[in-house]
XYZ file of N, CA and C in Angstrom:
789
model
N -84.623 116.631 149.507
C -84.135 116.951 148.174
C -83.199 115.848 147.719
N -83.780 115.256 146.539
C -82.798 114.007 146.019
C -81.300 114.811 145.515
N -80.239 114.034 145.573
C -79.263 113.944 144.650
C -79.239 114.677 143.113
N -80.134 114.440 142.455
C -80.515 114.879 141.177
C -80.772 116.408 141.066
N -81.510 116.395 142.400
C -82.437 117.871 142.681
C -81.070 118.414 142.984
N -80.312 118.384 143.659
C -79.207 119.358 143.968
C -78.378 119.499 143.086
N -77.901 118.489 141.823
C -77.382 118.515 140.652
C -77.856 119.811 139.558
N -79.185 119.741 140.013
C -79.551 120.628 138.929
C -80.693 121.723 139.552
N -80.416 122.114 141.047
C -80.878 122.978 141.364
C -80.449 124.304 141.023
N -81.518 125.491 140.745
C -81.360 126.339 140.682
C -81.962 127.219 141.485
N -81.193 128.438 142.255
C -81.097 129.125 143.394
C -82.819 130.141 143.858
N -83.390 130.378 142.762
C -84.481 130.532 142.726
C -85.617 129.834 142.673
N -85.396 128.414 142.689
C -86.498 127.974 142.351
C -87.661 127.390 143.320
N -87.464 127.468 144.813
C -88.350 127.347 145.170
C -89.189 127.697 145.521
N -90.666 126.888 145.788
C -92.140 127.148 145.681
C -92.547 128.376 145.237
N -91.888 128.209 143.724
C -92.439 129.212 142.568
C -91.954 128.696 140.968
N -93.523 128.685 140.182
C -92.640 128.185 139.148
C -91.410 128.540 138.080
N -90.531 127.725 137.622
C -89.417 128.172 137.163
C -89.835 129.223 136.071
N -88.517 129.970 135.906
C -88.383 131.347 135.222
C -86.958 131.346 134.957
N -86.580 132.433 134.030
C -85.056 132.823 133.752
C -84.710 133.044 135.029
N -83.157 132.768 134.653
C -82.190 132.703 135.565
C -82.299 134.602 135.812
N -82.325 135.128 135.484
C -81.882 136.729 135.403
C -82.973 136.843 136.208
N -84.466 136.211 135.990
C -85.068 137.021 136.454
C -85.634 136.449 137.727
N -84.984 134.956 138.264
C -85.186 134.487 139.724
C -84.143 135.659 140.570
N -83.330 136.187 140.122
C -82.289 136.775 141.228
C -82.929 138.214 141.259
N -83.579 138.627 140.397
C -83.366 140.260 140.125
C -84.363 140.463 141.418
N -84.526 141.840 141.943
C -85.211 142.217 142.935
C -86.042 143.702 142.641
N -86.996 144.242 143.127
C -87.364 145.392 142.867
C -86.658 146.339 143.323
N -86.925 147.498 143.115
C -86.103 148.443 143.308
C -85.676 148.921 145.141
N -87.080 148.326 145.816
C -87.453 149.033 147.137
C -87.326 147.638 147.988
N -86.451 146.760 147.392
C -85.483 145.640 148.446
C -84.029 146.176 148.898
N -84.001 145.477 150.068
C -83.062 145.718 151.062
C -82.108 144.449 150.197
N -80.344 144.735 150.018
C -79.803 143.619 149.171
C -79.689 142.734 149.822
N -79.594 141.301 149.431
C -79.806 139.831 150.121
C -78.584 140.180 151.541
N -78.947 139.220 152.661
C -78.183 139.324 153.619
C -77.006 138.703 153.524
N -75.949 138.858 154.279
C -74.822 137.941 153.848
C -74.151 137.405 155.286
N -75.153 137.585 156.180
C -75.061 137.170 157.567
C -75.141 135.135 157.528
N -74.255 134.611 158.438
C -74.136 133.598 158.381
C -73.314 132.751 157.391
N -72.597 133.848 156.679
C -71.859 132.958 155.330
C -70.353 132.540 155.862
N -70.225 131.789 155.910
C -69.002 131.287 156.669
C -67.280 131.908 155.240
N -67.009 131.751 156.274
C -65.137 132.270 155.386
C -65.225 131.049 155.363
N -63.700 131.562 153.813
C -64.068 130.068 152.580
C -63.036 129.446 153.715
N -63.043 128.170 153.943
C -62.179 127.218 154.592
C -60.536 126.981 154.321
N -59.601 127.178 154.897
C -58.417 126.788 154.189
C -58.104 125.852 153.363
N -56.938 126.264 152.024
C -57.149 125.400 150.780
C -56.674 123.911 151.272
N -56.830 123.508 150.922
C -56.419 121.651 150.988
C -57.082 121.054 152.194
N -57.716 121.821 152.544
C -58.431 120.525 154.292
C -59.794 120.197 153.698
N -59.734 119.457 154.125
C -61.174 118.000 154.017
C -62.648 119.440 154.342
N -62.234 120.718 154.460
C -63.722 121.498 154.551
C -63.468 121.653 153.032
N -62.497 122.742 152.277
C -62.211 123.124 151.296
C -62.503 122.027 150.064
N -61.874 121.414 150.167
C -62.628 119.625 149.341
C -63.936 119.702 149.416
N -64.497 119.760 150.695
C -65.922 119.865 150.345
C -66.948 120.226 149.750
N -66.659 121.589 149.975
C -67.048 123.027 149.348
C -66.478 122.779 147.752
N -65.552 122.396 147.639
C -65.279 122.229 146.091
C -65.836 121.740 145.195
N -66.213 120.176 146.345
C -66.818 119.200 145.676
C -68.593 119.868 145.299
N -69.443 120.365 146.235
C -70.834 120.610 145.955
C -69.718 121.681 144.763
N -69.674 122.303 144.505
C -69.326 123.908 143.510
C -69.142 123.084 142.116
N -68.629 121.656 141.961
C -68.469 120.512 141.123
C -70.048 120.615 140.430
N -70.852 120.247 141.318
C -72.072 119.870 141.174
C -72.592 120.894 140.368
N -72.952 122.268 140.584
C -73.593 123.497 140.659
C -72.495 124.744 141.033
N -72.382 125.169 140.275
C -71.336 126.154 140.649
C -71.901 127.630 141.317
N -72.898 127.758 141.194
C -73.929 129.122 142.051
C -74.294 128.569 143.422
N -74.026 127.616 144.149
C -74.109 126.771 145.013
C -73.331 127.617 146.038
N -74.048 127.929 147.031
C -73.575 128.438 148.279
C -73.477 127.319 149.308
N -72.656 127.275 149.900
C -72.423 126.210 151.051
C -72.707 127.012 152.537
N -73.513 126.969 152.713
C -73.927 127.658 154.218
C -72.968 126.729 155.513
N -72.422 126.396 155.763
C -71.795 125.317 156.763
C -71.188 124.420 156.227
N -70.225 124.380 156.659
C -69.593 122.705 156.594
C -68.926 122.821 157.592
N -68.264 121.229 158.092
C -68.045 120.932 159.217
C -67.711 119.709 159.320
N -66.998 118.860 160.113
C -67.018 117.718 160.175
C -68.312 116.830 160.290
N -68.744 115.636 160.047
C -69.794 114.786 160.216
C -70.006 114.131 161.733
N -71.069 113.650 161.662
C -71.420 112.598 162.957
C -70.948 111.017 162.446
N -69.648 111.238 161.839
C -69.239 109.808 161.441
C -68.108 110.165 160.888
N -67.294 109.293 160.840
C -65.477 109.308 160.522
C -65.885 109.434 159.011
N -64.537 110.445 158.368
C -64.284 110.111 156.972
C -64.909 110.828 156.177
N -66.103 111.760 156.680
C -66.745 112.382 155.990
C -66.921 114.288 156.950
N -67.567 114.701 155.798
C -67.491 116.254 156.277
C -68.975 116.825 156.352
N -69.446 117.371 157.163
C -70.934 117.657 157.153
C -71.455 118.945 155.998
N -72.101 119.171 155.331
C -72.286 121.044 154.247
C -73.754 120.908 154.561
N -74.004 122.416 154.865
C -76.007 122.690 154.562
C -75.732 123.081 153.561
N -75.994 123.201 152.717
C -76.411 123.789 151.111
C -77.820 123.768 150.703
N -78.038 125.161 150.158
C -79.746 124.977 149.644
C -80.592 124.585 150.529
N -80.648 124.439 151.709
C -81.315 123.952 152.845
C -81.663 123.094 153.048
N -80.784 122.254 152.910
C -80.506 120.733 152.929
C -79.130 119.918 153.619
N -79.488 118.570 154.281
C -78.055 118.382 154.365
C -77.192 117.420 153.463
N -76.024 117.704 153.349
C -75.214 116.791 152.385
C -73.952 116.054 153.302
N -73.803 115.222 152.968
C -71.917 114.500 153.355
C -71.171 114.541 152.242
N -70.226 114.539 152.244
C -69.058 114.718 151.342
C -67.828 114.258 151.967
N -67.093 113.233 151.270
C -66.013 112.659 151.824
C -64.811 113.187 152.095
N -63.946 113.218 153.263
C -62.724 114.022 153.228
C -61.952 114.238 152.146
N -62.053 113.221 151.184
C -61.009 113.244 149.783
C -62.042 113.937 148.670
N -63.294 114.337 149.139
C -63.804 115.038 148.057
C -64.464 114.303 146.867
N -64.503 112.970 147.149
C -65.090 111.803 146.132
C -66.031 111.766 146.263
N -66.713 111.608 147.262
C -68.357 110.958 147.281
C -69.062 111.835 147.964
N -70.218 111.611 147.600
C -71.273 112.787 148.149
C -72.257 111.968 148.263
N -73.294 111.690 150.102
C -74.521 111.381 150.058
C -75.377 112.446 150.845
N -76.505 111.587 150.953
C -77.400 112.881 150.868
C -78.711 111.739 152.216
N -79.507 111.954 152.946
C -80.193 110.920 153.237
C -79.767 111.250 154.780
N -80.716 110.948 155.969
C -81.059 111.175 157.651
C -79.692 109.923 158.130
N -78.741 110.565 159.006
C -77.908 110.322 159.647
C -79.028 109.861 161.372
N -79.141 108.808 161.360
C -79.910 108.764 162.742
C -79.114 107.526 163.625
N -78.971 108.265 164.686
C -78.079 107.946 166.258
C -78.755 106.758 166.293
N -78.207 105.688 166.841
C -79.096 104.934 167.085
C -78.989 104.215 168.911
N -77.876 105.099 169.276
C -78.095 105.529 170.315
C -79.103 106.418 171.124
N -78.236 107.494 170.804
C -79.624 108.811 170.843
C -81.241 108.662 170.135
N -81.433 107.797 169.368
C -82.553 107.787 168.687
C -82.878 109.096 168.308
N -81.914 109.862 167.655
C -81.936 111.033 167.157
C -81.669 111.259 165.809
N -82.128 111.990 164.932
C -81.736 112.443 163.573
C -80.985 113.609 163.675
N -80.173 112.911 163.654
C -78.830 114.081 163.421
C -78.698 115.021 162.275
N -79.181 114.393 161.123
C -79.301 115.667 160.038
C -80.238 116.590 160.411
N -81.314 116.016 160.875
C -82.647 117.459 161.152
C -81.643 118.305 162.334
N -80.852 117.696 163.125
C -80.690 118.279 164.730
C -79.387 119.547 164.366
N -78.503 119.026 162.720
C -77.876 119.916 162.329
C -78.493 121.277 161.331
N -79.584 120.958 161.095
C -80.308 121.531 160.169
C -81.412 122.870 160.691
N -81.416 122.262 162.364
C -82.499 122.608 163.472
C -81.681 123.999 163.932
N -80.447 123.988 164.342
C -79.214 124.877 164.577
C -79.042 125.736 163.822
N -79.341 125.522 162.310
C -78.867 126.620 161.239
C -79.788 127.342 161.003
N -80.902 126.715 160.998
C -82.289 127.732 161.022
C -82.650 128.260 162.102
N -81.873 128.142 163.681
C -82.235 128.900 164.584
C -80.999 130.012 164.291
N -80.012 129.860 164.092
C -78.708 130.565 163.691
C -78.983 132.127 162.854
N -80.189 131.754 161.814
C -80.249 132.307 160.349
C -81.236 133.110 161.051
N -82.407 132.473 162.047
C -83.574 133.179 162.120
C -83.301 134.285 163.164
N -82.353 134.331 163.480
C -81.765 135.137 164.749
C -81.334 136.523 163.891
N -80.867 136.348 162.274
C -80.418 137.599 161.831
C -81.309 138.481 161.242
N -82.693 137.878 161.715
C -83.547 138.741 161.395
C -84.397 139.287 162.503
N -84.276 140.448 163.332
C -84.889 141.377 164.392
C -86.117 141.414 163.958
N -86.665 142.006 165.515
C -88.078 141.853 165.340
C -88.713 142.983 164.799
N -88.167 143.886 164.497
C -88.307 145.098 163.786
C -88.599 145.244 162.263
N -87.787 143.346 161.724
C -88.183 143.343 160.374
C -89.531 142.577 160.326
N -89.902 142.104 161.379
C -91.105 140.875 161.271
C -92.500 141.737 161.787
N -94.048 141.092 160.451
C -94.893 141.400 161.422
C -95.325 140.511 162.427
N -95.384 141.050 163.666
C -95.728 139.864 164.739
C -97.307 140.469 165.348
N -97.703 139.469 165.293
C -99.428 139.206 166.306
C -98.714 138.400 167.876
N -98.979 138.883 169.053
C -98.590 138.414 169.724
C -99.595 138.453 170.971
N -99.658 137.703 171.775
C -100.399 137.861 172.926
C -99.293 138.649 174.601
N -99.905 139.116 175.141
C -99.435 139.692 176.142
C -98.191 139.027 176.602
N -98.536 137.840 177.036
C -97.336 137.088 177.499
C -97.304 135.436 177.152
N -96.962 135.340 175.499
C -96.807 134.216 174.822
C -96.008 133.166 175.348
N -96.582 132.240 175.478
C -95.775 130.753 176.016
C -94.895 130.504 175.235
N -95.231 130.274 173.995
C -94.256 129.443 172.373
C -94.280 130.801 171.475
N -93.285 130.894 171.016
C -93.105 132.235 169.778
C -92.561 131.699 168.564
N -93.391 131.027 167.360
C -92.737 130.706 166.200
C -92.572 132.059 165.067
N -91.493 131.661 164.176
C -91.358 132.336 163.253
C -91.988 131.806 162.046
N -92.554 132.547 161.281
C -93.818 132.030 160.182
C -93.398 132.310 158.851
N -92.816 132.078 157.783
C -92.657 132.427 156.246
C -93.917 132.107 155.462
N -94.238 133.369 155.218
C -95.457 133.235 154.290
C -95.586 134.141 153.462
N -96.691 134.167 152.518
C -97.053 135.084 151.095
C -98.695 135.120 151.568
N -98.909 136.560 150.670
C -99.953 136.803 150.773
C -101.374 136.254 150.252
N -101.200 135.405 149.268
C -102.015 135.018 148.842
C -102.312 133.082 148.776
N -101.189 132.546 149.292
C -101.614 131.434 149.694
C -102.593 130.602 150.049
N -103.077 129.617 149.670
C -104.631 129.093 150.467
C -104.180 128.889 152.069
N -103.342 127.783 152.376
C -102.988 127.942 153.542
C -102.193 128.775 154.754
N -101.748 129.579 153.895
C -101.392 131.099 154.434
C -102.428 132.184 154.777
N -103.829 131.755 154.302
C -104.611 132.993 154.537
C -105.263 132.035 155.844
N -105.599 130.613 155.229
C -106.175 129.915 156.379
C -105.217 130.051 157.874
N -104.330 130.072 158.262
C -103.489 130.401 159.428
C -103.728 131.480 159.719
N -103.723 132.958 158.833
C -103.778 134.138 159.147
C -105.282 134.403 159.987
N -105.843 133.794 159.332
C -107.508 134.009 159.778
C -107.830 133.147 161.022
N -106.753 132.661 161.257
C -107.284 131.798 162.702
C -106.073 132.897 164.139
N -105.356 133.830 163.633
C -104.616 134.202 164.200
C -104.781 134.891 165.500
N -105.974 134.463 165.952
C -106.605 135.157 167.285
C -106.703 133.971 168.166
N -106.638 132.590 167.272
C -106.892 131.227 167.968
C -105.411 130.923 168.446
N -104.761 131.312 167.851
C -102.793 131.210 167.903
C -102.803 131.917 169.166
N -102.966 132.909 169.147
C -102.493 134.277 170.055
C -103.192 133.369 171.242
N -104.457 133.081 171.608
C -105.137 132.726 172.497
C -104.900 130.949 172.877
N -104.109 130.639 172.205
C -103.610 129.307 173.381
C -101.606 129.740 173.302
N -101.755 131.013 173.665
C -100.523 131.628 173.992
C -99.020 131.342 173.311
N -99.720 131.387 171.960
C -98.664 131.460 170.940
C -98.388 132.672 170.074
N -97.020 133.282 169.882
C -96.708 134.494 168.948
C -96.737 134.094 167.853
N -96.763 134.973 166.676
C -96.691 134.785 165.075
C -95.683 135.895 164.674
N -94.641 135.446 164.598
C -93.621 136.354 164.026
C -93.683 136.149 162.414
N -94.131 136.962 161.317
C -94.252 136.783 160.070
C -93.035 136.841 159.105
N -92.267 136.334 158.525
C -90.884 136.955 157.534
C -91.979 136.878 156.023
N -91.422 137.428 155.252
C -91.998 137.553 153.941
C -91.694 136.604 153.045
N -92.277 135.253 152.038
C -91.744 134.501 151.178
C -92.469 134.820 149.812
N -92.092 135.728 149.479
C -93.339 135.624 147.974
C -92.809 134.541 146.943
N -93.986 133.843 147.012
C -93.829 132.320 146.575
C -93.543 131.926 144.785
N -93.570 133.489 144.488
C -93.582 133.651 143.079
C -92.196 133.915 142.461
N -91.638 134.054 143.204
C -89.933 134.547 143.233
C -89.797 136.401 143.272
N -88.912 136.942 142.981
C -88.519 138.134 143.693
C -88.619 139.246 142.237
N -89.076 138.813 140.966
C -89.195 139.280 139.991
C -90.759 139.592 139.785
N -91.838 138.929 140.883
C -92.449 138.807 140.468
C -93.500 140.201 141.282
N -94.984 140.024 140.141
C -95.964 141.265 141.532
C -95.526 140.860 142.768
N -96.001 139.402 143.254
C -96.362 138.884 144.442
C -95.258 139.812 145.357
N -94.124 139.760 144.958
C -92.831 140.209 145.556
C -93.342 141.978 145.662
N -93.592 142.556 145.117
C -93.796 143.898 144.993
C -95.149 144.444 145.783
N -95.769 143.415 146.382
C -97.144 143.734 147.092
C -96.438 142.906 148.018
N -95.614 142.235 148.294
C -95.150 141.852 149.937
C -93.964 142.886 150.028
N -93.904 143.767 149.825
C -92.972 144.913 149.883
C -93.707 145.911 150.210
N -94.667 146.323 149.403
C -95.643 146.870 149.704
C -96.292 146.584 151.366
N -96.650 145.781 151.434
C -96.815 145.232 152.898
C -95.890 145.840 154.685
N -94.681 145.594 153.921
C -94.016 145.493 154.635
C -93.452 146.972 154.780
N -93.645 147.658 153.841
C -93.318 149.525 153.682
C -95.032 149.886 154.381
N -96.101 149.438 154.500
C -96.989 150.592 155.116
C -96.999 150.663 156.457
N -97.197 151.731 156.740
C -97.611 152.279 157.967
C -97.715 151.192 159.065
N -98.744 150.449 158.574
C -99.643 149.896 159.431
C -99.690 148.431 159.051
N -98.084 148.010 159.037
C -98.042 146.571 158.909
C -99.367 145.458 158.819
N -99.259 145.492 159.692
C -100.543 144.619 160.216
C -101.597 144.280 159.866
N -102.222 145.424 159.819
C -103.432 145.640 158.431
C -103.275 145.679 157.618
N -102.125 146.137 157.011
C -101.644 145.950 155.718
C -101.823 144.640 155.222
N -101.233 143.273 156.266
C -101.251 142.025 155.849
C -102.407 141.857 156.330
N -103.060 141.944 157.104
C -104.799 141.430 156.975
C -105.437 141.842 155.936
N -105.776 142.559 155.132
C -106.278 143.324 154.377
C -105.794 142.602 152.979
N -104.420 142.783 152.749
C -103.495 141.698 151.505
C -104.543 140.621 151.436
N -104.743 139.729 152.765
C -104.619 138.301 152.729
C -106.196 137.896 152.803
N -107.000 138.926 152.572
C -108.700 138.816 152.249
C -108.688 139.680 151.187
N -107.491 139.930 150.378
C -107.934 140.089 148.953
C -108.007 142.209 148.771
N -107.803 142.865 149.866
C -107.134 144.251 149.529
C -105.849 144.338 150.006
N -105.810 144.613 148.686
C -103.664 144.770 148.292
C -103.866 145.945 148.960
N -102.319 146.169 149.330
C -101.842 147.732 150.144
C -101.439 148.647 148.890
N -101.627 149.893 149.188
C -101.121 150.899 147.784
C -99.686 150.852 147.602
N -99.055 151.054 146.509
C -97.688 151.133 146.771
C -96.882 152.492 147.087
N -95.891 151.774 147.929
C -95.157 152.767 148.625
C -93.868 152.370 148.896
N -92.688 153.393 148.379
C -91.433 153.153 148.640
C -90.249 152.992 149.855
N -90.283 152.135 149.817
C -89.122 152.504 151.063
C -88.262 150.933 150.783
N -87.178 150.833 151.591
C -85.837 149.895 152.204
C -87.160 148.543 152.479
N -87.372 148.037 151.874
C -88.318 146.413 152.840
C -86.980 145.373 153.035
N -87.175 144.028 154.013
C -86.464 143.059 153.912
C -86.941 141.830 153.427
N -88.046 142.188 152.198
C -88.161 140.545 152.084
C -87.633 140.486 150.429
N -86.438 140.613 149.768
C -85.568 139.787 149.886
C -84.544 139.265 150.612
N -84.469 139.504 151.611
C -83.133 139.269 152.689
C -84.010 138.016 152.985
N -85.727 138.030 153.536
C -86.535 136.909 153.775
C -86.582 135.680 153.065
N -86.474 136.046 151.880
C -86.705 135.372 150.836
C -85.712 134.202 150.768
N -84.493 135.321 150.441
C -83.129 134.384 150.688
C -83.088 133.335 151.909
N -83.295 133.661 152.861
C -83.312 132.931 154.418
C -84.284 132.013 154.262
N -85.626 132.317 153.406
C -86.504 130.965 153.612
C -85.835 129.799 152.465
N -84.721 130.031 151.639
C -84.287 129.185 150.795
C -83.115 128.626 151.729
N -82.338 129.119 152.275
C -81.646 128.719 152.922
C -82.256 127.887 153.606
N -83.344 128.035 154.614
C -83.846 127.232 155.599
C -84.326 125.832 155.231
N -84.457 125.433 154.039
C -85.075 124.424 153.482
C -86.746 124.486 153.177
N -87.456 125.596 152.991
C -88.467 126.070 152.604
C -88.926 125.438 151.546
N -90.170 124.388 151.522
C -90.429 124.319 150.048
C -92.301 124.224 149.828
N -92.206 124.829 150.849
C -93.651 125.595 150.458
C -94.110 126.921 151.934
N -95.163 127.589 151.559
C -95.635 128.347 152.197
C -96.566 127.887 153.391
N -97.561 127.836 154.102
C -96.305 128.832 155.311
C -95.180 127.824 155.681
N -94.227 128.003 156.020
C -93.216 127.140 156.695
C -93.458 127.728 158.587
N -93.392 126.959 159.029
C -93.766 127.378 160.602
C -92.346 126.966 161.226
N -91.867 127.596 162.255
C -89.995 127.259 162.653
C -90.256 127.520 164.140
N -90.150 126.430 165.342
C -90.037 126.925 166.367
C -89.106 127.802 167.052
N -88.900 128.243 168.036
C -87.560 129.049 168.390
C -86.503 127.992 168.661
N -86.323 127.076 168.678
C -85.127 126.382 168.454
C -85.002 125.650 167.389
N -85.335 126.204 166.101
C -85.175 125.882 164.818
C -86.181 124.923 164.007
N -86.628 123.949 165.027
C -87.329 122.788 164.101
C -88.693 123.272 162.988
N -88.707 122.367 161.910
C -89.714 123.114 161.763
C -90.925 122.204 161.471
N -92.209 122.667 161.278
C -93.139 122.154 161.455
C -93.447 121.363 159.889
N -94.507 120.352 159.900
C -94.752 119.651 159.165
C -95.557 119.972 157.650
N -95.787 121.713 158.081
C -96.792 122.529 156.984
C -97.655 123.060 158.160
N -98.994 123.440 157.763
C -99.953 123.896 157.978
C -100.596 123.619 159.278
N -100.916 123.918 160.528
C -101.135 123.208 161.909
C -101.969 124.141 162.041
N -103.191 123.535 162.612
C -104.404 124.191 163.664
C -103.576 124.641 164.703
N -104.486 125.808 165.416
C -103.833 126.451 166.467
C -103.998 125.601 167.379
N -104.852 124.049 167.764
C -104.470 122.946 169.050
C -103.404 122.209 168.470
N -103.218 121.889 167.294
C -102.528 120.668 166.657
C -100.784 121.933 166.946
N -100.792 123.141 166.548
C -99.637 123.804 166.398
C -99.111 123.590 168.444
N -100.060 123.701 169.122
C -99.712 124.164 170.297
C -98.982 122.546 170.671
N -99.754 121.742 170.645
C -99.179 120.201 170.678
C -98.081 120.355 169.841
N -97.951 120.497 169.521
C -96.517 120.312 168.384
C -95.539 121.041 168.876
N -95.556 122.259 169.731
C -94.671 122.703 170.433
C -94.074 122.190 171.571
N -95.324 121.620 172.228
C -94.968 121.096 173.612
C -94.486 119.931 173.321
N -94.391 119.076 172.005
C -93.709 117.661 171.920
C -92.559 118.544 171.769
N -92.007 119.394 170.514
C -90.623 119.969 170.689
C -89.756 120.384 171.447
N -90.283 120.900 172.286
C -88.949 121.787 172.938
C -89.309 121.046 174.354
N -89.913 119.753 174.728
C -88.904 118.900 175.924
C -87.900 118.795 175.675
């Protein structure tokens, strides 16, 4: 996300096209209210965090600062915001944006801070809220943000026996890609209130919607968390130690991709 993009981001807007402000936030009636797990207490006034936080609120004032922290470099202060990372200078002047990489470690330190917050975030959601396909005794267990009607969301779903069978889980969170005002949102609620999860989303995702039915769902709490996470399209794939995948992976290409991660 450029500089510009965070200038004039607005809190709803991703991978769905823009809409009123009223009506990116609003939710249906049969959402659970956004989570507020992981929101850090505001920082004491005058320290180089508080500056920080001031400074993005400068930018965008609906701007949640999920973290801040000191940097991997003198003089500056680390913020996730919007699911992204930012620097911001102890005096609150300058703000960049752009991969902090070790060149020691030959590490990217922004992804490796970014990797932490999305394992952090994905932790406040139990498995009780997720549908999961799982095999008996799964090697790799990713967490999956998706919508029901996606091209490459149905293509993953439909291979989900090829996942399971080179001993990978599919933990599902809900992203309706349309924003939280929208049907899409009200048939992934739907989803997530029947009976029979599962089928519910198989059935969605070859084109029979589930009937509607009321109850407590969590995908806006999902929703929120896949914005946080840096989500900017469907499915987003997240290993269990946060990283996340490049988009869309065959179940050999996904399994390789695990085993390069988590050496």
């Amino acid at each position: 996300m450029t500089l510009f993009a965070l200038a004039t981001l607005s809190l709803g807007a991703c991978a769905k096209p823009a809409v009123a402000d009223a009506e990116q936030t609003a939710a249906p009636a049969n959402q659970a209210p956004l989570s507020a797990e992981l929101k850090p207490a505001a920082p004491a006034a005058g320290t180089p965090d508080a500056r920080a936080v001031a400074a993005i609120k400068k930018i965008n004032s609906q701007l949640e600062v999920d973290r801040v922290g000191p940097a991997p470099f003198p003089g500056y202060r680390e913020v996730i915001v919007a699911g992204t990372t930012a620097y911001v200078s102890d005096d609150g002047k300058y703000l960049m944006q752009g991969s902090v990489f070790d060149m020691t470690q030959k590490k990217d330190l922004s992804e490796r801070s970014m990797d932490s917050f999305r394992k952090e975030l994905l932790a406040t959601a139990p498995k009780s809220e997720r549908i999961v396909f799982a095999p008996a005794n799964p090697k790799y267990t990713v967490s999956v943000f998706t919508d029901y009607e996606c091209g490459y969301c149905r293509k993953l779903h439909s291979e989900i026996a090829a996942y399971n069978k080179a001993g990978i889980a599919v933990e599902y969170l809900a992203f309706p890609r349309m924003g939280m005002a929208s049907e899409d949102a009200e048939v992934m609620a739907n989803i997530w209130c029947a009976p029979n999860r599962n089928k519910a989303l198989t059935d969605a995702k070859s084109g029979k919607l589930p009937a509607k039915i009321r109850c407590t769902s969590p995908v806006a709490k999902h929703y929120s968390m896949g914005q946080r996470a840096g989500l900017k399209g469907t499915p987003m794939i997240i290993a269990a130690n946060g990283q996340a995948a490049p988009g869309y992976l065959s179940p050999s290409d996904l399994l390789q991709w695990l085993e390069s991660v988590s050496k």
